[in-house]
mmCIF file of C-alpha atoms and ligand atoms in Angstrom:
data_model
loop_
_atom_site.group_PDB
_atom_site.id
_atom_site.type_symbol
_atom_site.label_atom_id
_atom_site.label_comp_id
_atom_site.label_asym_id
_atom_site.label_seq_id
_atom_site.Cartn_x
_atom_site.Cartn_y
_atom_site.Cartn_z
ATOM 1 C CA MET A 1 136.903 -77.936 73.902
ATOM 2 C CA TYR A 2 134.582 -80.841 74.658
ATOM 3 C CA ILE A 3 131.108 -81.759 73.431
ATOM 4 C CA LEU A 4 128.739 -83.349 75.915
ATOM 5 C CA GLY A 5 125.880 -85.148 74.173
ATOM 6 C CA GLY A 6 122.858 -85.758 76.377
ATOM 7 C CA THR A 7 120.552 -88.747 76.017
ATOM 8 C CA SER A 8 118.097 -86.820 73.823
ATOM 9 C CA ALA A 9 120.624 -85.514 71.293
ATOM 10 C CA LYS A 10 123.227 -88.205 70.709
ATOM 11 C CA ASN A 11 123.052 -87.991 66.936
ATOM 12 C CA VAL A 12 123.430 -84.201 66.824
ATOM 13 C CA ALA A 13 126.318 -84.341 69.326
ATOM 14 C CA GLU A 14 128.182 -86.975 67.297
ATOM 15 C CA HIS A 15 127.761 -85.021 64.062
ATOM 16 C CA LEU A 16 128.879 -81.824 65.809
ATOM 17 C CA SER A 17 131.943 -83.542 67.211
ATOM 18 C CA HIS A 18 132.843 -84.685 63.713
ATOM 19 C CA ARG A 19 132.114 -81.342 62.070
ATOM 20 C CA LEU A 20 133.932 -79.226 64.696
ATOM 21 C CA GLN A 21 136.709 -81.813 65.124
ATOM 22 C CA GLN A 22 136.321 -81.726 68.908
ATOM 23 C CA PRO A 23 136.047 -84.778 71.209
ATOM 24 C CA LEU A 24 132.921 -86.032 72.937
ATOM 25 C CA LEU A 25 133.114 -85.801 76.715
ATOM 26 C CA HIS A 26 133.040 -89.189 78.472
ATOM 27 C CA THR A 27 130.352 -89.567 81.094
ATOM 28 C CA THR A 28 128.566 -92.214 83.047
ATOM 29 C CA TYR A 29 124.877 -91.859 83.731
ATOM 30 C CA LYS A 30 122.026 -93.926 85.091
ATOM 31 C CA ARG A 31 118.542 -93.716 86.536
ATOM 32 C CA PHE A 32 117.919 -94.634 90.159
ATOM 33 C CA PRO A 33 115.089 -97.088 90.965
ATOM 34 C CA ASP A 34 112.782 -94.121 91.590
ATOM 35 C CA ASP A 35 113.705 -92.824 88.097
ATOM 36 C CA GLU A 36 115.838 -89.901 89.255
ATOM 37 C CA PHE A 37 118.754 -89.128 86.923
ATOM 38 C CA TYR A 38 122.460 -89.344 87.803
ATOM 39 C CA ILE A 39 125.419 -88.135 85.745
ATOM 40 C CA ARG A 40 129.175 -88.053 86.342
ATOM 41 C CA LEU A 41 131.799 -86.544 84.039
ATOM 42 C CA LEU A 42 134.822 -88.768 83.426
ATOM 43 C CA ASP A 43 137.195 -86.294 81.728
ATOM 44 C CA ASP A 44 138.999 -83.351 83.328
ATOM 45 C CA ILE A 45 137.384 -80.247 81.841
ATOM 46 C CA THR A 46 139.008 -77.629 84.068
ATOM 47 C CA GLY A 47 139.439 -74.439 82.051
ATOM 48 C CA GLN A 48 137.911 -75.997 78.924
ATOM 49 C CA ASP A 49 135.004 -74.756 76.819
ATOM 50 C CA VAL A 50 132.130 -77.242 76.817
ATOM 51 C CA LEU A 51 129.187 -77.553 74.438
ATOM 52 C CA ILE A 52 126.266 -79.337 76.067
ATOM 53 C CA VAL A 53 123.814 -80.740 73.509
ATOM 54 C CA GLN A 54 120.393 -81.815 74.763
ATOM 55 C CA THR A 55 116.870 -81.521 73.424
ATOM 56 C CA ALA A 56 114.596 -80.100 76.128
ATOM 57 C CA TYR A 57 111.732 -82.523 75.550
ATOM 58 C CA PRO A 58 110.052 -84.439 77.095
ATOM 59 C CA ASP A 59 110.092 -83.154 80.708
ATOM 60 C CA GLN A 60 112.667 -85.700 81.967
ATOM 61 C CA LYS A 61 115.180 -84.429 79.435
ATOM 62 C CA ILE A 62 114.966 -80.916 80.867
ATOM 63 C CA ILE A 63 116.042 -82.237 84.284
ATOM 64 C CA GLU A 64 118.877 -84.165 82.605
ATOM 65 C CA LEU A 65 120.007 -80.949 80.921
ATOM 66 C CA LEU A 66 120.009 -78.975 84.179
ATOM 67 C CA LEU A 67 122.067 -81.702 85.903
ATOM 68 C CA MET A 68 124.566 -81.825 83.025
ATOM 69 C CA GLN A 69 124.954 -78.051 83.231
ATOM 70 C CA GLU A 70 125.478 -78.262 86.996
ATOM 71 C CA ALA A 71 128.153 -80.968 86.641
ATOM 72 C CA VAL A 72 129.988 -79.082 83.892
ATOM 73 C CA HIS A 73 129.876 -75.825 85.857
ATOM 74 C CA ASP A 74 131.128 -77.456 89.079
ATOM 75 C CA ALA A 75 133.940 -79.237 87.222
ATOM 76 C CA GLY A 76 135.418 -75.849 86.312
ATOM 77 C CA ALA A 77 134.521 -75.406 82.625
ATOM 78 C CA LYS A 78 135.581 -72.040 81.188
ATOM 79 C CA LYS A 79 132.609 -71.368 78.918
ATOM 80 C CA ILE A 80 129.395 -73.374 78.722
ATOM 81 C CA THR A 81 127.433 -73.262 75.466
ATOM 82 C CA VAL A 82 124.084 -74.999 75.743
ATOM 83 C CA ILE A 83 122.716 -76.322 72.470
ATOM 84 C CA VAL A 84 119.020 -77.138 72.624
ATOM 85 C CA PRO A 85 118.045 -78.657 69.245
ATOM 86 C CA TYR A 86 114.351 -78.670 70.199
ATOM 87 C CA PHE A 87 113.244 -76.243 72.876
ATOM 88 C CA GLY A 88 110.190 -77.823 74.473
ATOM 89 C CA TYR A 89 107.437 -75.580 75.855
ATOM 90 C CA SER A 90 108.256 -72.935 73.240
ATOM 91 C CA ARG A 91 104.644 -72.827 72.025
ATOM 92 C CA GLN A 92 103.466 -71.474 75.399
ATOM 93 C CA ASP A 93 105.395 -68.271 74.742
ATOM 94 C CA LYS A 94 102.871 -65.853 76.230
ATOM 95 C CA LYS A 95 99.803 -65.769 78.449
ATOM 96 C CA PHE A 96 96.963 -66.731 76.155
ATOM 97 C CA GLU A 97 94.654 -66.459 79.176
ATOM 98 C CA GLU A 98 95.073 -64.784 82.548
ATOM 99 C CA GLY A 99 96.558 -67.039 85.211
ATOM 100 C CA GLU A 100 98.710 -69.123 82.831
ATOM 101 C CA ALA A 101 102.462 -69.650 83.163
ATOM 102 C CA ILE A 102 104.712 -68.392 80.365
ATOM 103 C CA SER A 103 106.289 -71.840 80.150
ATOM 104 C CA ALA A 104 108.967 -70.951 77.588
ATOM 105 C CA ARG A 105 110.248 -68.178 79.854
ATOM 106 C CA ALA A 106 110.351 -70.429 82.930
ATOM 107 C CA ILE A 107 112.424 -73.081 81.163
ATOM 108 C CA ALA A 108 114.708 -70.511 79.493
ATOM 109 C CA GLN A 109 115.477 -68.852 82.807
ATOM 110 C CA HIS A 110 116.476 -72.134 84.412
ATOM 111 C CA ILE A 111 118.727 -73.094 81.488
ATOM 112 C CA SER A 112 120.363 -69.648 81.663
ATOM 113 C CA LEU A 113 121.519 -70.199 85.265
ATOM 114 C CA ARG A 114 124.468 -72.386 84.222
ATOM 115 C CA ALA A 115 125.096 -71.249 80.658
ATOM 116 C CA ASP A 116 127.171 -68.555 78.961
ATOM 117 C CA CYS A 117 125.389 -68.877 75.652
ATOM 118 C CA VAL A 118 122.458 -70.825 74.166
ATOM 119 C CA ILE A 119 121.767 -72.003 70.611
ATOM 120 C CA THR A 120 118.460 -73.514 69.514
ATOM 121 C CA VAL A 121 116.962 -74.576 66.185
ATOM 122 C CA ASP A 122 113.809 -73.157 64.565
ATOM 123 C CA PRO A 123 112.096 -71.920 67.721
ATOM 124 C CA HIS A 124 108.337 -71.648 67.235
ATOM 125 C CA LYS A 125 108.642 -67.852 67.685
ATOM 126 C CA GLU A 126 111.957 -65.974 67.629
ATOM 127 C CA HIS A 127 111.036 -63.770 70.572
ATOM 128 C CA ILE A 128 111.502 -66.688 73.007
ATOM 129 C CA LEU A 129 115.266 -66.055 72.645
ATOM 130 C CA LYS A 130 114.764 -62.952 74.780
ATOM 131 C CA PHE A 131 113.600 -65.156 77.669
ATOM 132 C CA PHE A 132 117.166 -66.383 78.187
ATOM 133 C CA THR A 133 119.230 -64.141 80.428
ATOM 134 C CA VAL A 134 122.423 -64.989 78.479
ATOM 135 C CA PRO A 135 123.069 -64.442 74.745
ATOM 136 C CA ALA A 136 120.798 -66.818 72.809
ATOM 137 C CA TYR A 137 120.830 -67.547 69.072
ATOM 138 C CA SER A 138 118.668 -69.556 66.727
ATOM 139 C CA CYS A 139 119.510 -71.303 63.501
ATOM 140 C CA SER A 140 117.295 -72.677 60.773
ATOM 141 C CA ALA A 141 117.043 -76.241 59.488
ATOM 142 C CA VAL A 142 115.261 -75.097 56.302
ATOM 143 C CA GLY A 143 118.462 -75.178 54.229
ATOM 144 C CA SER A 144 119.236 -78.786 55.221
ATOM 145 C CA LEU A 145 115.605 -79.869 54.689
ATOM 146 C CA ALA A 146 115.502 -78.158 51.279
ATOM 147 C CA LYS A 147 118.715 -79.926 50.221
ATOM 148 C CA HIS A 148 117.082 -83.269 51.083
ATOM 149 C CA LEU A 149 113.839 -82.352 49.294
ATOM 150 C CA ARG A 150 115.714 -81.272 46.165
ATOM 151 C CA GLU A 151 117.250 -84.748 45.972
ATOM 152 C CA LYS A 152 113.692 -86.148 46.148
ATOM 153 C CA HIS A 153 112.716 -84.073 43.075
ATOM 154 C CA ILE A 154 110.058 -82.081 44.893
ATOM 155 C CA ASP A 155 108.533 -79.492 42.554
ATOM 156 C CA PHE A 156 106.027 -77.674 44.786
ATOM 157 C CA VAL A 157 106.267 -76.590 48.424
ATOM 158 C CA LEU A 158 103.265 -75.860 50.613
ATOM 159 C CA ALA A 159 103.005 -74.174 54.019
ATOM 160 C CA PRO A 160 100.061 -75.561 56.010
ATOM 161 C CA ASP A 161 99.407 -72.129 57.543
ATOM 162 C CA LYS A 162 100.480 -68.508 57.274
ATOM 163 C CA GLY A 163 102.978 -68.966 60.127
ATOM 164 C CA ALA A 164 104.965 -71.420 57.994
ATOM 165 C CA LYS A 165 104.786 -69.299 54.814
ATOM 166 C CA GLU A 166 108.292 -67.796 55.046
ATOM 167 C CA ARG A 167 109.738 -71.260 55.681
ATOM 168 C CA ALA A 168 108.002 -72.633 52.557
ATOM 169 C CA LYS A 169 109.121 -69.619 50.506
ATOM 170 C CA GLU A 170 112.752 -70.109 51.531
ATOM 171 C CA ALA A 171 112.650 -73.881 50.895
ATOM 172 C CA ALA A 172 111.027 -73.350 47.475
ATOM 173 C CA SER A 173 113.645 -70.796 46.481
ATOM 174 C CA LEU A 174 116.467 -73.175 47.494
ATOM 175 C CA ILE A 175 114.821 -76.047 45.609
ATOM 176 C CA GLY A 176 113.920 -73.798 42.664
ATOM 177 C CA CYS A 177 110.157 -74.434 42.585
ATOM 178 C CA GLN A 178 106.811 -72.782 43.374
ATOM 179 C CA TYR A 179 105.234 -72.459 46.797
ATOM 180 C CA ASP A 180 101.885 -71.575 48.328
ATOM 181 C CA TYR A 181 100.225 -71.612 51.727
ATOM 182 C CA LEU A 182 96.922 -72.624 53.309
ATOM 183 C CA GLU A 183 94.724 -70.839 55.818
ATOM 184 C CA LYS A 184 94.437 -72.871 59.016
ATOM 185 C CA THR A 185 92.182 -72.282 62.001
ATOM 186 C CA ARG A 186 92.973 -74.211 65.168
ATOM 187 C CA ILE A 187 89.794 -75.469 66.850
ATOM 188 C CA ASP A 188 91.562 -77.173 69.802
ATOM 189 C CA GLY A 189 94.795 -79.045 70.625
ATOM 190 C CA THR A 190 94.029 -81.864 68.191
ATOM 191 C CA THR A 191 91.574 -80.371 65.662
ATOM 192 C CA VAL A 192 92.299 -77.885 62.886
ATOM 193 C CA LYS A 193 90.202 -76.547 60.019
ATOM 194 C CA ILE A 194 91.816 -75.844 56.642
ATOM 195 C CA THR A 195 90.022 -73.351 54.386
ATOM 196 C CA PRO A 196 89.731 -74.842 50.861
ATOM 197 C CA LYS A 197 91.840 -72.992 48.285
ATOM 198 C CA THR A 198 92.904 -73.821 44.725
ATOM 199 C CA LEU A 199 96.588 -74.756 44.659
ATOM 200 C CA ASN A 200 98.730 -75.141 41.561
ATOM 201 C CA ALA A 201 99.702 -78.637 42.691
ATOM 202 C CA SER A 202 98.024 -80.942 40.194
ATOM 203 C CA GLY A 203 100.456 -83.574 38.875
ATOM 204 C CA LYS A 204 103.219 -82.274 41.173
ATOM 205 C CA HIS A 205 105.463 -83.894 43.760
ATOM 206 C CA VAL A 206 104.620 -81.744 46.770
ATOM 207 C CA ALA A 207 106.363 -81.261 50.115
ATOM 208 C CA ILE A 208 104.445 -79.644 52.971
ATOM 209 C CA ILE A 209 106.853 -77.951 55.340
ATOM 210 C CA ASP A 210 106.290 -76.845 58.944
ATOM 211 C CA ASP A 211 108.334 -76.251 62.089
ATOM 212 C CA ILE A 212 106.578 -78.908 64.185
ATOM 213 C CA ILE A 213 104.543 -82.037 63.540
ATOM 214 C CA SER A 214 102.850 -82.860 66.824
ATOM 215 C CA THR A 215 99.589 -84.835 66.493
ATOM 216 C CA GLY A 216 99.835 -84.676 62.693
ATOM 217 C CA GLY A 217 96.374 -83.045 62.428
ATOM 218 C CA THR A 218 97.610 -80.006 60.507
ATOM 219 C CA MET A 219 99.570 -82.078 58.000
ATOM 220 C CA ALA A 220 96.828 -84.721 57.556
ATOM 221 C CA GLN A 221 94.261 -82.074 56.582
ATOM 222 C CA SER A 222 96.718 -80.466 54.159
ATOM 223 C CA ILE A 223 97.611 -83.819 52.562
ATOM 224 C CA ARG A 224 93.910 -84.554 51.942
ATOM 225 C CA GLU A 225 93.437 -81.168 50.312
ATOM 226 C CA LEU A 226 96.463 -81.696 48.042
ATOM 227 C CA LYS A 227 95.449 -85.218 47.039
ATOM 228 C CA LYS A 228 91.924 -83.959 46.266
ATOM 229 C CA GLN A 229 93.522 -81.402 43.961
ATOM 230 C CA GLY A 230 95.518 -84.058 42.073
ATOM 231 C CA ALA A 231 99.010 -83.920 43.615
ATOM 232 C CA LYS A 232 101.076 -86.867 42.338
ATOM 233 C CA SER A 233 102.827 -87.406 45.682
ATOM 234 C CA VAL A 234 102.854 -85.624 49.019
ATOM 235 C CA ALA A 235 105.753 -85.663 51.471
ATOM 236 C CA VAL A 236 105.659 -83.902 54.826
ATOM 237 C CA ALA A 237 108.801 -82.302 56.241
ATOM 238 C CA CYS A 238 109.399 -80.653 59.572
ATOM 239 C CA THR A 239 112.205 -79.588 61.848
ATOM 240 C CA HIS A 240 110.749 -80.979 65.073
ATOM 241 C CA GLY A 241 108.943 -84.307 64.715
ATOM 242 C CA LEU A 242 107.102 -84.981 67.955
ATOM 243 C CA PHE A 243 104.710 -87.520 66.358
ATOM 244 C CA VAL A 244 102.361 -87.900 69.328
ATOM 245 C CA GLY A 245 98.801 -89.215 69.573
ATOM 246 C CA GLY A 246 98.958 -91.563 66.568
ATOM 247 C CA ALA A 247 100.453 -88.955 64.225
ATOM 248 C CA LYS A 248 102.184 -91.517 62.002
ATOM 249 C CA GLU A 249 98.962 -93.483 61.377
ATOM 250 C CA LYS A 250 97.041 -90.227 60.830
ATOM 251 C CA LEU A 251 99.544 -89.083 58.185
ATOM 252 C CA LEU A 252 99.663 -92.427 56.393
ATOM 253 C CA SER A 253 95.891 -92.803 56.307
ATOM 254 C CA ALA A 254 95.610 -89.287 54.830
ATOM 255 C CA GLY A 255 97.764 -90.539 51.932
ATOM 256 C CA CYS A 256 101.199 -89.277 52.939
ATOM 257 C CA ASP A 257 103.939 -90.701 50.710
ATOM 258 C CA GLU A 258 106.909 -89.803 52.894
ATOM 259 C CA ILE A 259 107.566 -88.390 56.361
ATOM 260 C CA ILE A 260 110.778 -86.392 56.803
ATOM 261 C CA SER A 261 112.061 -84.846 59.982
ATOM 262 C CA THR A 262 115.384 -83.676 61.398
ATOM 263 C CA ASP A 263 117.199 -85.163 64.385
ATOM 264 C CA THR A 264 116.272 -82.431 66.890
ATOM 265 C CA ILE A 265 114.045 -85.226 68.208
ATOM 266 C CA GLU A 266 115.412 -88.635 67.236
ATOM 267 C CA THR A 267 112.764 -90.805 65.566
ATOM 268 C CA GLU A 268 112.517 -93.258 62.681
ATOM 269 C CA PHE A 269 111.844 -90.202 60.459
ATOM 270 C CA SER A 270 115.040 -88.283 61.338
ATOM 271 C CA LYS A 271 116.532 -88.189 57.837
ATOM 272 C CA VAL A 272 118.224 -84.785 58.063
ATOM 273 C CA THR A 273 120.695 -83.581 60.697
ATOM 274 C CA VAL A 274 120.664 -80.088 62.201
ATOM 275 C CA ALA A 275 124.349 -80.381 63.168
ATOM 276 C CA ASP A 276 125.486 -78.260 60.209
ATOM 277 C CA CYS A 277 123.251 -75.288 60.941
ATOM 278 C CA ILE A 278 124.204 -75.480 64.632
ATOM 279 C CA ALA A 279 127.925 -75.695 63.800
ATOM 280 C CA ASP A 280 127.679 -72.682 61.457
ATOM 281 C CA THR A 281 125.937 -70.623 64.134
ATOM 282 C CA PHE A 282 128.382 -71.735 66.813
ATOM 283 C CA LEU A 283 131.375 -70.800 64.660
ATOM 284 C CA LYS A 284 129.837 -67.400 63.925
ATOM 285 C CA THR A 285 129.140 -66.694 67.595
ATOM 286 C CA ALA A 286 132.415 -68.160 68.888
ATOM 287 C CA PRO A 287 134.928 -66.917 66.289
ATOM 288 C CA TYR A 288 137.913 -67.976 68.408
ATOM 289 C CA ILE A 289 137.242 -71.620 67.461
ATOM 290 C CA LYS A 290 138.704 -72.608 64.097
ATOM 291 C CA ASN A 291 136.573 -74.693 61.702
HETATM 292 C C1 R5P B 1 101.687 -74.455 64.976
HETATM 293 O O1 R5P B 1 101.549 -73.277 64.713
HETATM 294 C C2 R5P B 1 102.858 -75.250 64.495
HETATM 295 O O2 R5P B 1 103.589 -74.547 63.540
HETATM 296 C C3 R5P B 1 102.417 -76.584 63.917
HETATM 297 O O3 R5P B 1 101.629 -76.343 62.760
HETATM 298 C C4 R5P B 1 101.628 -77.377 64.911
HETATM 299 O O4 R5P B 1 102.324 -77.461 66.127
HETATM 300 C C5 R5P B 1 101.351 -78.768 64.390
HETATM 301 O O5 R5P B 1 100.562 -79.441 65.324
HETATM 302 P P1 R5P B 1 99.742 -80.738 64.917
HETATM 303 O O6 R5P B 1 100.711 -81.681 64.265
HETATM 304 O O7 R5P B 1 99.232 -81.271 66.237
HETATM 305 O O8 R5P B 1 98.625 -80.326 64.011
#
């Protein structure tokens, strides 16, 4: 078996290679002057199982993924497992208004064309797995994030909205502390309103946990609320750290003490790897591979 790490998931691929004790596939790749992508496989993979690891974000990385799949398929791989640590476009998982594209479905269908199986991490909504036309599985980074937060002596976990409540509950139970959640109303793509609520967070080291930090608006509002209520420190933790539109500055100016993210998107805040949860799911779904 080989592991092919794409340009958007090098860290996850290296960790997976180590954890599964399987080699990384050698490749050469470049961009043409017009920015089109080129990839060539350098190892013979005829009859081999191949794990392709690539985050599908931003747009360019989706094209890279499709070309990697094409190359691996044409080179005669036996089984292709596509690991998508962050599945971009997953938030457009339905038609919110008539005339829209169901973006998550469009991307999933294209990935499915040259895949036997797909694994992704903390999709925004689980039902997007049904958009793939091959078996698709998700795994959760909450366990790995909670392990990191426990080492930081976090003693209160907060979900910034009801959608993240189960995640906060699970993290709190793994850490062994209390949790709560806030009521959030999204006004538009960059503005959210948090309904004030008394939290039992005074004097506590709090972690706010969510699946995605995009513009940081949701987290910034929650940090302000917690600081107002006397939290001693506030860390933010997420699986997918997009950090767009000045998110870092927004979080720091709201009083954030630490920003923690996984490596589904590699940034300066990727302090936790999702390789373990992916490896566990892969081993469960491909029992013929020995750990
Ligand atoms: C939305 O439901 C997600 O779980 C996140 O809360 C959201 O994507 C965060 O976006 P932002 O960082 O732009 O507030």
